[in-house]
Short mmCIF file of C-alpha atoms (C1' of nucleotides) in Angstrom, two decimals:
data_model
loop_
_atom_site.label_atom_id
_atom_site.label_comp_id
_atom_site.label_asym_id
_atom_site.label_seq_id
_atom_site.Cartn_x
_atom_site.Cartn_y
_atom_site.Cartn_z
CA MET F 1 11.13 -31.09 -0.41
CA PHE F 2 7.76 -32.42 0.00
CA GLY F 3 5.18 -32.04 3.06
CA ILE F 4 1.91 -33.49 3.38
CA VAL F 5 -0.70 -31.80 5.76
CA ASP F 6 -2.66 -34.37 7.17
CA CYS F 7 -5.88 -33.45 9.45
CA ASN F 8 -6.07 -35.63 12.83
CA ASN F 9 -8.97 -37.86 13.16
CA PHE F 10 -10.81 -35.75 10.55
CA TYR F 11 -14.66 -36.47 10.59
CA ALA F 12 -14.54 -36.67 14.29
CA SER F 13 -12.34 -33.20 14.96
CA CYS F 14 -15.29 -31.67 12.19
CA GLU F 15 -17.99 -32.90 14.95
CA ARG F 16 -15.81 -31.54 18.15
CA VAL F 17 -15.26 -28.17 16.28
CA PHE F 18 -18.83 -27.14 16.60
CA ASN F 19 -19.46 -29.64 20.05
CA PRO F 20 -16.83 -29.02 22.47
CA LYS F 21 -18.36 -30.90 24.97
CA LEU F 22 -16.80 -33.77 23.33
CA ASN F 23 -13.57 -32.95 23.81
CA ASN F 24 -11.32 -35.63 25.14
CA LYS F 25 -14.35 -37.95 25.01
CA PRO F 26 -14.41 -41.17 23.04
CA ILE F 27 -15.97 -40.47 19.57
CA VAL F 28 -16.86 -42.60 16.66
CA VAL F 29 -18.44 -41.43 13.37
CA LEU F 30 -20.15 -44.26 11.37
CA SER F 31 -20.32 -45.22 7.56
CA ASN F 32 -23.25 -44.39 5.94
CA ASN F 33 -26.92 -46.36 7.92
CA ASP F 34 -24.81 -46.14 10.09
CA GLY F 35 -23.06 -49.43 9.82
CA CYS F 36 -19.04 -49.57 10.43
CA VAL F 37 -17.04 -47.13 12.38
CA ILE F 38 -15.05 -45.35 9.64
CA ALA F 39 -13.60 -42.38 12.27
CA ARG F 40 -12.18 -42.63 15.75
CA SER F 41 -10.70 -40.23 17.85
CA ASN F 42 -7.83 -41.05 19.74
CA GLU F 43 -9.48 -41.74 22.76
CA ALA F 44 -12.12 -44.35 21.11
CA LYS F 45 -8.76 -45.50 19.58
CA GLU F 46 -6.85 -46.33 23.13
CA ILE F 47 -10.46 -48.83 23.68
CA GLY F 48 -9.83 -50.94 20.90
CA ILE F 49 -12.32 -49.78 18.56
CA LYS F 50 -10.64 -51.01 15.38
CA MET F 51 -11.69 -48.86 11.55
CA GLY F 52 -14.25 -50.69 9.65
CA GLU F 53 -15.58 -52.83 12.10
CA PRO F 54 -19.57 -52.61 12.17
CA ALA F 55 -21.92 -50.74 14.52
CA PHE F 56 -23.94 -53.97 16.08
CA LYS F 57 -20.24 -55.51 17.02
CA ILE F 58 -19.14 -53.06 19.15
CA SER F 59 -22.41 -52.02 21.43
CA PHE F 60 -21.35 -53.20 24.58
CA LEU F 61 -17.96 -50.77 24.09
CA ILE F 62 -19.91 -48.22 23.40
CA GLU F 63 -22.46 -48.60 26.34
CA LYS F 64 -19.36 -49.24 28.54
CA TYR F 65 -17.41 -46.08 27.69
CA ASP F 66 -20.51 -43.99 26.43
CA ILE F 67 -18.90 -43.39 23.38
CA LYS F 68 -20.50 -40.60 21.21
CA ILE F 69 -21.50 -42.19 17.86
CA PHE F 70 -22.19 -39.74 14.56
CA SER F 71 -23.26 -40.77 11.98
CA THR F 72 -21.71 -39.37 8.12
CA ASN F 73 -22.29 -35.85 7.60
CA PHE F 74 -20.52 -35.26 4.58
CA ALA F 75 -22.03 -31.34 4.42
CA LEU F 76 -19.81 -30.27 6.97
CA TYR F 77 -16.79 -32.13 6.49
CA GLY F 78 -16.87 -31.00 2.79
CA ASP F 79 -17.36 -27.32 3.82
CA MET F 80 -14.26 -27.68 6.34
CA SER F 81 -12.33 -29.46 4.45
CA LYS F 82 -12.54 -27.25 1.51
CA ARG F 83 -11.61 -24.39 4.63
CA VAL F 84 -8.58 -26.05 5.30
CA MET F 85 -7.20 -26.14 1.97
CA ASN F 86 -7.97 -22.65 1.56
CA ILE F 87 -5.89 -21.84 3.93
CA ILE F 88 -3.00 -24.07 2.75
CA ALA F 89 -3.33 -22.80 -0.92
CA ASP F 90 -3.05 -19.45 1.25
CA SER F 91 0.10 -19.77 2.68
CA MET F 92 2.12 -22.19 0.07
CA SER F 93 2.82 -21.75 -3.73
CA LYS F 94 1.78 -25.06 -4.36
CA ILE F 95 -0.72 -27.33 -3.88
CA GLU F 96 -1.94 -31.04 -4.28
CA VAL F 97 -5.00 -31.50 -2.39
CA TYR F 98 -4.85 -35.19 -2.48
CA SER F 99 -7.93 -36.47 -0.17
CA ILE F 100 -10.55 -34.63 1.41
CA ASP F 101 -8.37 -34.14 5.13
CA GLU F 102 -5.04 -34.40 3.24
CA ALA F 103 -2.69 -32.05 0.61
CA PHE F 104 0.88 -32.43 -0.39
CA ILE F 105 2.90 -29.15 -0.48
CA ASP F 106 5.60 -27.95 -2.15
CA LEU F 107 8.66 -27.05 0.14
CA SER F 108 11.82 -26.44 -2.70
CA HIS F 109 11.41 -22.69 -2.16
CA ILE F 110 12.10 -22.97 1.57
CA ASP F 111 15.99 -23.07 2.71
CA ILE F 112 15.76 -26.23 5.22
CA GLU F 113 17.01 -24.51 8.58
CA ASN F 114 13.29 -22.54 8.18
CA ILE F 115 11.04 -25.33 6.79
CA LYS F 116 10.23 -26.62 10.51
CA ASP F 117 8.96 -22.72 11.99
CA LYS F 118 6.73 -22.08 8.63
CA MET F 119 5.45 -25.34 9.34
CA LYS F 120 4.49 -24.52 13.02
CA TYR F 121 3.44 -21.53 11.33
CA LEU F 122 1.30 -22.86 9.19
CA ARG F 123 -0.19 -25.92 11.58
CA ILE F 124 -1.17 -22.81 14.62
CA ARG F 125 -3.25 -21.11 11.82
CA ILE F 126 -5.20 -24.37 10.30
CA LEU F 127 -6.48 -24.77 14.55
CA GLN F 128 -6.50 -21.49 14.98
CA GLU F 129 -9.01 -20.34 11.84
CA THR F 130 -10.96 -23.75 11.54
CA GLY F 131 -10.24 -25.73 15.26
CA ILE F 132 -8.95 -28.58 13.01
CA PRO F 133 -5.86 -29.84 14.75
CA VAL F 134 -3.27 -31.51 11.56
CA SER F 135 0.16 -33.24 11.16
CA ILE F 136 2.35 -32.30 8.77
CA GLY F 137 5.12 -35.08 7.82
CA ILE F 138 8.20 -33.55 5.86
CA GLY F 139 10.56 -35.51 3.44
CA LYS F 140 12.47 -35.41 -0.12
CA THR F 141 9.58 -37.67 -1.57
CA LYS F 142 6.17 -37.96 -1.27
CA THR F 143 6.69 -41.38 0.23
CA LEU F 144 9.24 -40.06 2.50
CA ALA F 145 7.16 -37.04 3.18
CA LYS F 146 3.79 -39.77 4.44
CA ILE F 147 6.39 -41.84 6.43
CA SER F 148 7.05 -38.70 8.44
CA ASN F 149 3.67 -37.74 8.52
CA HIS F 150 2.59 -41.28 10.22
CA ILE F 151 5.70 -40.30 12.86
CA SER F 152 4.45 -37.18 13.17
CA LYS F 153 1.00 -38.45 14.87
CA LYS F 154 2.80 -41.43 16.36
CA GLU F 155 5.56 -39.65 18.15
CA LEU F 156 3.81 -36.81 20.94
CA ILE F 157 7.36 -35.24 21.21
CA CYS F 158 7.49 -34.20 17.51
CA LYS F 159 3.98 -31.90 18.60
CA GLY F 160 2.47 -32.59 14.94
CA ILE F 161 6.13 -32.13 12.37
CA PHE F 162 8.42 -34.16 12.10
CA MET F 163 11.16 -34.34 9.18
CA ILE F 164 13.03 -36.94 7.30
CA ASN F 165 16.27 -35.80 6.16
CA ASN F 166 19.63 -37.52 4.84
CA ASN F 167 21.18 -37.84 8.83
CA ASN F 168 18.04 -40.21 10.30
CA ILE F 169 16.49 -41.50 7.49
CA ASP F 170 18.23 -44.97 8.18
CA ARG F 171 17.45 -45.30 11.44
CA VAL F 172 13.77 -44.15 11.00
CA LEU F 173 12.65 -46.67 8.51
CA LYS F 174 14.23 -49.33 10.56
CA LYS F 175 11.50 -48.58 12.75
CA ILE F 176 8.62 -48.73 10.54
CA ASP F 177 7.61 -52.25 9.58
CA VAL F 178 6.68 -52.02 5.52
CA GLY F 179 3.27 -52.66 5.16
CA LYS F 180 2.85 -49.18 6.86
CA VAL F 181 4.54 -48.04 3.27
CA TRP F 182 2.26 -45.58 0.92
CA GLY F 183 1.24 -48.20 -1.55
CA VAL F 184 2.34 -51.22 0.18
CA GLY F 185 -1.32 -53.07 1.15
CA LEU F 186 -2.13 -56.60 1.98
CA ARG F 187 -1.01 -58.35 -0.70
CA THR F 188 2.36 -56.57 -1.41
CA GLU F 189 3.48 -57.11 2.52
CA ALA F 190 2.52 -60.92 2.89
CA PHE F 191 4.93 -60.44 -0.87
CA LEU F 192 8.01 -58.74 0.76
CA LYS F 193 7.48 -60.52 3.99
CA TYR F 194 7.73 -63.78 3.06
CA TYR F 195 11.26 -62.16 1.30
CA SER F 196 12.82 -61.71 4.82
CA ILE F 197 12.12 -58.09 3.61
CA LYS F 198 10.34 -56.33 6.69
CA THR F 199 10.91 -52.25 7.13
CA ALA F 200 10.70 -49.63 5.39
CA PHE F 201 14.74 -49.45 5.73
CA ASP F 202 14.91 -53.18 4.41
CA LEU F 203 12.64 -52.04 0.81
CA LYS F 204 14.87 -49.26 -0.06
CA GLU F 205 17.88 -51.17 0.22
CA SER F 206 16.22 -54.32 -2.02
CA ASN F 207 16.94 -53.91 -5.81
CA HIS F 208 14.07 -52.48 -7.45
CA ARG F 209 14.44 -54.73 -10.87
CA TRP F 210 13.76 -58.04 -8.81
CA MET F 211 10.68 -55.73 -7.63
CA LYS F 212 9.60 -54.45 -10.78
CA LYS F 213 9.55 -57.83 -12.19
CA ASN F 214 7.87 -59.50 -8.85
CA ASN F 215 5.30 -56.53 -8.35
CA SER F 216 4.78 -53.71 -10.92
CA ILE F 217 6.30 -50.02 -12.35
CA ASN F 218 4.84 -49.16 -8.88
CA GLY F 219 6.77 -51.05 -6.69
CA GLU F 220 9.95 -49.91 -8.04
CA ARG F 221 9.03 -46.14 -7.78
CA ILE F 222 7.85 -47.37 -3.77
CA ILE F 223 11.99 -48.23 -3.87
CA LYS F 224 13.26 -45.39 -5.76
CA GLU F 225 11.26 -43.28 -3.52
CA LEU F 226 12.40 -43.96 -0.59
CA ARG F 227 15.86 -44.10 -1.43
CA GLY F 228 14.86 -40.39 -2.16
CA ILE F 229 14.32 -40.14 -6.32
CA ILE F 230 11.10 -38.67 -6.77
CA CYS F 231 8.79 -40.78 -9.34
CA TYR F 232 5.13 -39.16 -8.26
CA PRO F 233 5.46 -35.10 -8.64
CA LEU F 234 3.46 -32.54 -7.29
CA ASP F 235 -0.13 -32.25 -9.26
CA SER F 236 -1.09 -29.14 -8.55
CA TYR F 237 -4.04 -28.71 -10.87
CA SER F 238 -7.31 -30.48 -10.73
CA LYS F 239 -8.12 -33.16 -13.00
CA ASP F 240 -11.55 -34.53 -14.60
CA LYS F 241 -12.57 -37.54 -13.55
CA LYS F 242 -12.31 -40.59 -15.42
CA SER F 243 -15.67 -42.34 -13.62
CA ILE F 244 -17.88 -41.59 -11.78
CA CYS F 245 -19.74 -43.45 -8.97
CA THR F 246 -22.51 -43.21 -7.17
CA SER F 247 -24.10 -45.96 -5.11
CA ARG F 248 -26.28 -46.86 -1.87
CA THR F 249 -27.05 -49.79 0.14
CA PHE F 250 -29.81 -49.20 1.10
CA GLY F 251 -31.64 -48.46 5.15
CA ASP F 252 -34.42 -51.14 3.70
CA MET F 253 -34.82 -53.91 1.91
CA VAL F 254 -36.23 -53.35 -1.45
CA THR F 255 -38.38 -55.99 -3.37
CA SER F 256 -40.49 -53.73 -6.28
CA LEU F 257 -38.87 -52.32 -9.32
CA ASP F 258 -40.48 -49.35 -8.89
CA ASP F 259 -38.53 -48.52 -5.95
CA LEU F 260 -35.44 -49.77 -7.56
CA ASN F 261 -35.89 -47.71 -10.20
CA SER F 262 -36.77 -44.46 -8.10
CA SER F 263 -33.22 -45.30 -6.26
CA ILE F 264 -31.55 -45.87 -9.78
CA ALA F 265 -33.28 -42.93 -10.62
CA MET F 266 -31.98 -40.35 -8.28
CA TYR F 267 -28.12 -41.88 -8.63
CA THR F 268 -28.32 -41.36 -11.58
CA ALA F 269 -28.98 -37.56 -11.37
CA ARG F 270 -25.77 -37.46 -9.11
CA CYS F 271 -23.77 -38.52 -11.92
CA ALA F 272 -25.11 -36.64 -14.42
CA GLU F 273 -24.60 -33.16 -11.84
CA LYS F 274 -21.63 -34.81 -11.38
CA LEU F 275 -20.67 -34.12 -14.98
CA ARG F 276 -21.84 -30.91 -15.43
CA LEU F 277 -20.05 -29.43 -12.73
CA GLN F 278 -16.68 -30.71 -14.17
CA ASN F 279 -18.50 -29.62 -18.00
CA SER F 280 -17.66 -33.47 -19.08
CA SER F 281 -19.88 -35.99 -20.95
CA ALA F 282 -19.83 -39.86 -20.56
CA MET F 283 -20.16 -41.98 -23.36
CA LEU F 284 -20.95 -45.80 -20.85
CA ALA F 285 -23.11 -46.17 -17.98
CA HIS F 286 -22.87 -48.93 -15.81
CA ILE F 287 -25.65 -50.00 -13.16
CA PHE F 288 -25.86 -52.75 -10.84
CA ILE F 289 -27.96 -54.19 -8.34
CA SER F 290 -27.61 -56.57 -5.41
CA THR F 291 -29.33 -58.62 -2.29
CA ASN F 292 -27.70 -58.95 0.95
CA PRO F 293 -24.50 -61.00 0.38
CA PHE F 294 -24.09 -61.27 4.50
CA ARG F 295 -27.94 -62.68 4.86
CA ASN F 296 -27.21 -66.20 4.36
CA ASP F 297 -31.02 -67.36 5.11
CA LEU F 298 -32.08 -64.97 1.94
CA SER F 299 -31.71 -66.31 -1.37
CA GLN F 300 -28.77 -64.10 -3.54
CA TYR F 301 -29.09 -62.29 -6.73
CA ARG F 302 -27.35 -59.84 -7.94
CA ASN F 303 -26.67 -58.18 -11.72
CA SER F 304 -25.36 -55.47 -13.92
CA ARG F 305 -25.57 -54.26 -17.57
CA THR F 306 -23.91 -51.35 -19.11
CA ILE F 307 -25.36 -48.94 -21.59
CA ASN F 308 -23.15 -47.41 -25.03
CA PHE F 309 -25.34 -44.03 -24.92
CA PRO F 310 -25.56 -43.11 -29.25
CA VAL F 311 -23.53 -39.65 -28.21
CA ALA F 312 -21.63 -38.89 -24.60
CA THR F 313 -23.67 -36.83 -22.79
CA ASN F 314 -24.87 -35.36 -19.40
CA ASP F 315 -28.46 -34.69 -19.73
CA THR F 316 -30.27 -36.22 -17.28
CA SER F 317 -33.35 -37.11 -18.95
CA GLU F 318 -32.06 -38.61 -21.71
CA MET F 319 -29.34 -40.55 -19.05
CA LEU F 320 -32.40 -41.56 -17.23
CA SER F 321 -34.81 -42.92 -21.12
CA TYR F 322 -31.86 -46.07 -21.36
CA ILE F 323 -30.90 -46.77 -17.81
CA SER F 324 -34.75 -47.31 -16.42
CA LYS F 325 -35.00 -49.57 -19.88
CA ALA F 326 -31.48 -51.20 -18.87
CA LEU F 327 -32.95 -51.79 -15.02
CA LYS F 328 -35.46 -53.52 -16.60
CA TYR F 329 -33.71 -55.94 -17.61
CA ILE F 330 -31.60 -57.59 -15.12
CA TYR F 331 -34.41 -56.85 -12.58
CA LYS F 332 -35.78 -60.12 -10.82
CA ASP F 333 -39.07 -60.41 -9.10
CA GLY F 334 -38.80 -62.01 -5.31
CA TYR F 335 -35.36 -61.20 -4.25
CA TYR F 336 -34.86 -58.82 -1.24
CA TYR F 337 -32.29 -55.34 -2.62
CA LYS F 338 -29.75 -53.91 -0.68
CA ARG F 339 -27.49 -52.47 -3.12
CA ALA F 340 -27.97 -50.41 -6.15
CA GLY F 341 -25.35 -48.34 -8.21
CA VAL F 342 -24.59 -46.12 -11.01
CA VAL F 343 -21.25 -45.87 -12.51
CA VAL F 344 -20.42 -43.69 -15.36
CA SER F 345 -17.24 -43.88 -17.75
CA GLY F 346 -16.01 -42.80 -20.81
CA ILE F 347 -15.74 -39.53 -20.04
CA ILE F 348 -14.84 -36.43 -22.31
CA PRO F 349 -15.08 -32.68 -22.54
CA SER F 350 -18.56 -31.90 -22.96
CA SER F 351 -16.47 -29.23 -25.97
CA GLN F 352 -15.12 -32.56 -27.65
CA VAL F 353 -18.52 -34.24 -27.94
CA GLN F 354 -18.97 -36.34 -31.34
CA CYS F 355 -22.13 -35.68 -33.19
CA ASN F 356 -24.56 -38.12 -34.49
CA ILE F 357 -26.00 -38.00 -37.97
CA PHE F 358 -29.19 -39.26 -37.47
CA ASP F 359 -29.22 -38.06 -33.72
CA SER F 360 -33.10 -36.40 -32.85
CA LEU F 361 -32.50 -34.57 -29.31
CA ASP F 362 -31.90 -30.88 -29.95
CA ARG F 363 -28.68 -30.76 -27.56
CA LEU F 364 -28.50 -27.24 -27.07
CA LYS F 365 -31.93 -27.15 -25.56
CA SER F 366 -31.52 -29.64 -23.18
CA HIS F 367 -28.21 -28.16 -22.19
CA HIS F 368 -29.95 -25.27 -21.35
CA ILE F 369 -32.86 -26.79 -19.72
CA MET F 370 -30.14 -28.73 -17.13
CA LYS F 371 -28.22 -24.92 -16.68
CA THR F 372 -31.83 -24.06 -15.34
CA VAL F 373 -32.03 -26.93 -13.27
CA ASP F 374 -28.93 -27.20 -11.78
CA CYS F 375 -28.98 -23.12 -10.76
CA ILE F 376 -32.75 -23.39 -9.32
CA ASN F 377 -31.56 -27.02 -7.39
CA ASN F 378 -28.43 -24.59 -6.50
CA LYS F 379 -30.22 -22.15 -5.15
CA MET F 380 -33.54 -23.84 -3.78
CA GLY F 381 -31.52 -27.07 -2.51
CA ARG F 382 -30.95 -30.56 -3.83
CA ASP F 383 -33.46 -31.95 -5.97
CA PHE F 384 -35.95 -29.08 -5.76
CA VAL F 385 -36.50 -29.58 -9.13
CA ARG F 386 -36.39 -33.47 -10.07
CA TYR F 387 -37.56 -36.05 -12.65
CA ALA F 388 -40.73 -37.64 -11.93
CA SER F 389 -38.56 -41.34 -11.81
CA GLN F 390 -37.03 -40.45 -9.11
CA GLY F 391 -39.95 -40.47 -6.91
CA TYR F 392 -41.00 -38.69 -3.43
CA PHE F 393 -41.61 -41.44 -1.07
CA ARG F 394 -37.37 -42.80 0.13
CA LYS F 395 -38.15 -46.82 0.96
CA TRP F 396 -34.57 -47.02 0.14
CA ARG F 397 -33.74 -44.03 1.82
CA LEU F 398 -30.32 -44.07 4.40
CA LYS F 399 -30.38 -44.83 7.59
CA GLN F 400 -28.75 -41.95 10.12
CA GLU F 401 -30.09 -41.79 13.29
CA SER F 402 -26.84 -39.56 15.32
CA LEU F 403 -26.62 -36.93 12.58
CA SER F 404 -25.18 -33.72 13.27
CA PRO F 405 -26.82 -30.11 12.65
CA SER F 406 -24.99 -29.34 8.70
CA TYR F 407 -23.40 -25.65 11.06
CA THR F 408 -21.49 -24.28 8.27
CA THR F 409 -23.85 -25.48 4.69
CA ASN F 410 -27.50 -24.56 6.03
CA TRP F 411 -29.07 -21.70 7.49
CA ASN F 412 -31.42 -23.75 9.77
CA HIS F 413 -28.70 -25.73 11.77
CA LEU F 414 -26.43 -22.40 12.55
CA LEU F 415 -25.88 -22.51 15.97
CA LYS F 416 -27.87 -21.05 18.29
CA ILE F 417 -25.74 -20.00 22.01
CA ASN F 418 -27.13 -18.83 24.53
CA ILE F 419 -24.97 -15.97 26.06
CA ASN F 420 -26.90 -15.87 29.55
CA SER F 421 -25.66 -19.04 30.51
CA ARG F 422 -22.66 -19.08 28.74
CA GLU F 423 -24.55 -22.72 26.39
CA ILE F 424 -24.58 -24.12 22.97
"C1'" DT Q 1 -32.25 -56.96 13.37
"C1'" DC Q 2 -27.30 -55.03 12.34
"C1'" DT Q 3 -21.63 -55.01 7.34
"C1'" DG Q 4 -20.07 -47.79 3.38
"C1'" DG Q 5 -18.85 -44.89 -0.99
"C1'" DG Q 6 -15.80 -43.34 -4.22
"C1'" DG Q 7 -11.50 -43.44 -6.68
"C1'" DT Q 8 -6.52 -44.34 -9.74
"C1'" DC Q 9 -3.31 -47.16 -12.16
"C1'" DC Q 10 -1.20 -51.17 -13.81
"C1'" DT Q 11 -0.73 -55.61 -16.71
"C1'" DA Q 12 -2.06 -60.06 -18.81
"C1'" DG Q 13 -4.57 -61.70 -22.79
"C1'" DG Q 14 -7.44 -61.24 -27.01
"C1'" DA Q 15 -8.27 -58.22 -31.06
"C1'" DC Q 16 -6.93 -56.20 -34.74
"C1'" DC Q 17 -3.51 -53.67 -38.39
"C1'" DC Q 18 -0.08 -53.80 -42.24
"C1'" DT C 1 10.53 -81.11 -41.09
"C1'" DC C 2 10.29 -75.89 -41.45
"C1'" DT C 3 4.35 -70.98 -40.77
"C1'" DG C 4 7.32 -63.20 -39.23
"C1'" DG C 5 7.58 -59.33 -37.19
"C1'" DG C 6 6.05 -54.86 -35.09
"C1'" DG C 7 3.03 -52.62 -33.90
"C1'" DT C 8 -2.17 -50.24 -31.02
"C1'" DC C 9 -6.69 -50.58 -28.06
"C1'" DC C 10 -9.45 -52.33 -25.06
"C1'" DT C 11 -11.35 -54.80 -21.39
"C1'" DA C 12 -11.31 -56.85 -16.98
"C1'" DG C 13 -8.98 -58.04 -12.72
"C1'" DG C 14 -6.10 -57.15 -9.65
"C1'" DA C 15 -4.09 -53.64 -6.24
"C1'" DC C 16 -4.39 -49.76 -3.80
"C1'" DC C 17 -5.27 -45.70 -1.97
"C1'" DC C 18 -8.65 -42.19 1.76
#
DNA sequence: TCTGGGGTCCTAGGACCC
DNA sequence: TCTGGGGTCCTAGGACCC
């Protein structure tokens, strides 16, 4: 059996842990630049606020229902996620961290009769030690566990835990819309419904060869998983990333090459840091810039360029030298830029980098420099040591008007509690 | 005024090899 | 009249996930 542990309304729950006044109040967490809704508390969902909705379109609801708004605070969410995952890893033999708020677990070594009790205990422990409420779904495959998890959140009677077994499987799947099945997106949902496959049960009973022919091997796998045949085993070891992307939409529009260059330089530095963190180097970098596609009144321009490094690298300065040149090549004067980004790919372990006989760079030296820079920045804070091209005045910085403190990762943001008034 | 960010996997088709 | 067979690798684009 597989289990999936999923944090309830994760970002909203993180905000509540250190601000209990928010309990039972509608909360919404916004994307970067306070743009779109990316998380909602149950109260906000009940009001009818949709996922992904632009904040400016719901301003009247925010006022009417006194909804509390938060800018994304990834320092906080990332740290809270780590705490939850550590507890799961400590309680279970095998865990696959699937996303910031979800983990699959292996339950095959536990007797079926005992699974629910064990999960009940795990839920209580996570809530007690982190303040984050979770729901747990259980099934013979990951796909079935995901469906169980969906039910455990919807049906209050489940108290956060649900298991699909041989006795209830058909009855349960008949009530699940096919679009809710893990791996079935909008396109596949429309395709299946066209052929009158409306529920998860219909999909389970349909022909897997037909599905493979008309969709892909993944379509066939979903059907088999619904039948209890494991196609997606637990991946417990963490894998190196195959591509790494850093991109942002700017708070204000940017026009000058200098400003655009400093933003691209910053994203390059981030990508290089992420590469070094997993001891990898990249053979390719792809940069892109674009204007704001929502502004019909302004002329639009977007362009991108791919760079092949002569030798795979994770050296910020080397990457910057190539990337700045590429940016000059695609930059056009007279446009209002709104977004830019850097993607590195062709990622290999640094120990396997193929040297170039004409290489003039002292790579051992640059390795030591990068190591020292990372070490200083880890201790003193991000970008304490930086490249000049990253700049100091960020015209393109994010808009984050409702940012909560980083309670658990910044000494200056520690909670202060007034014992006398019993207030935070 | 105003619309996020970061990933993975699969497939078809082209280029190339013997 | 008549033009093989069997592969690999790479890339762009699509679909999906959170």
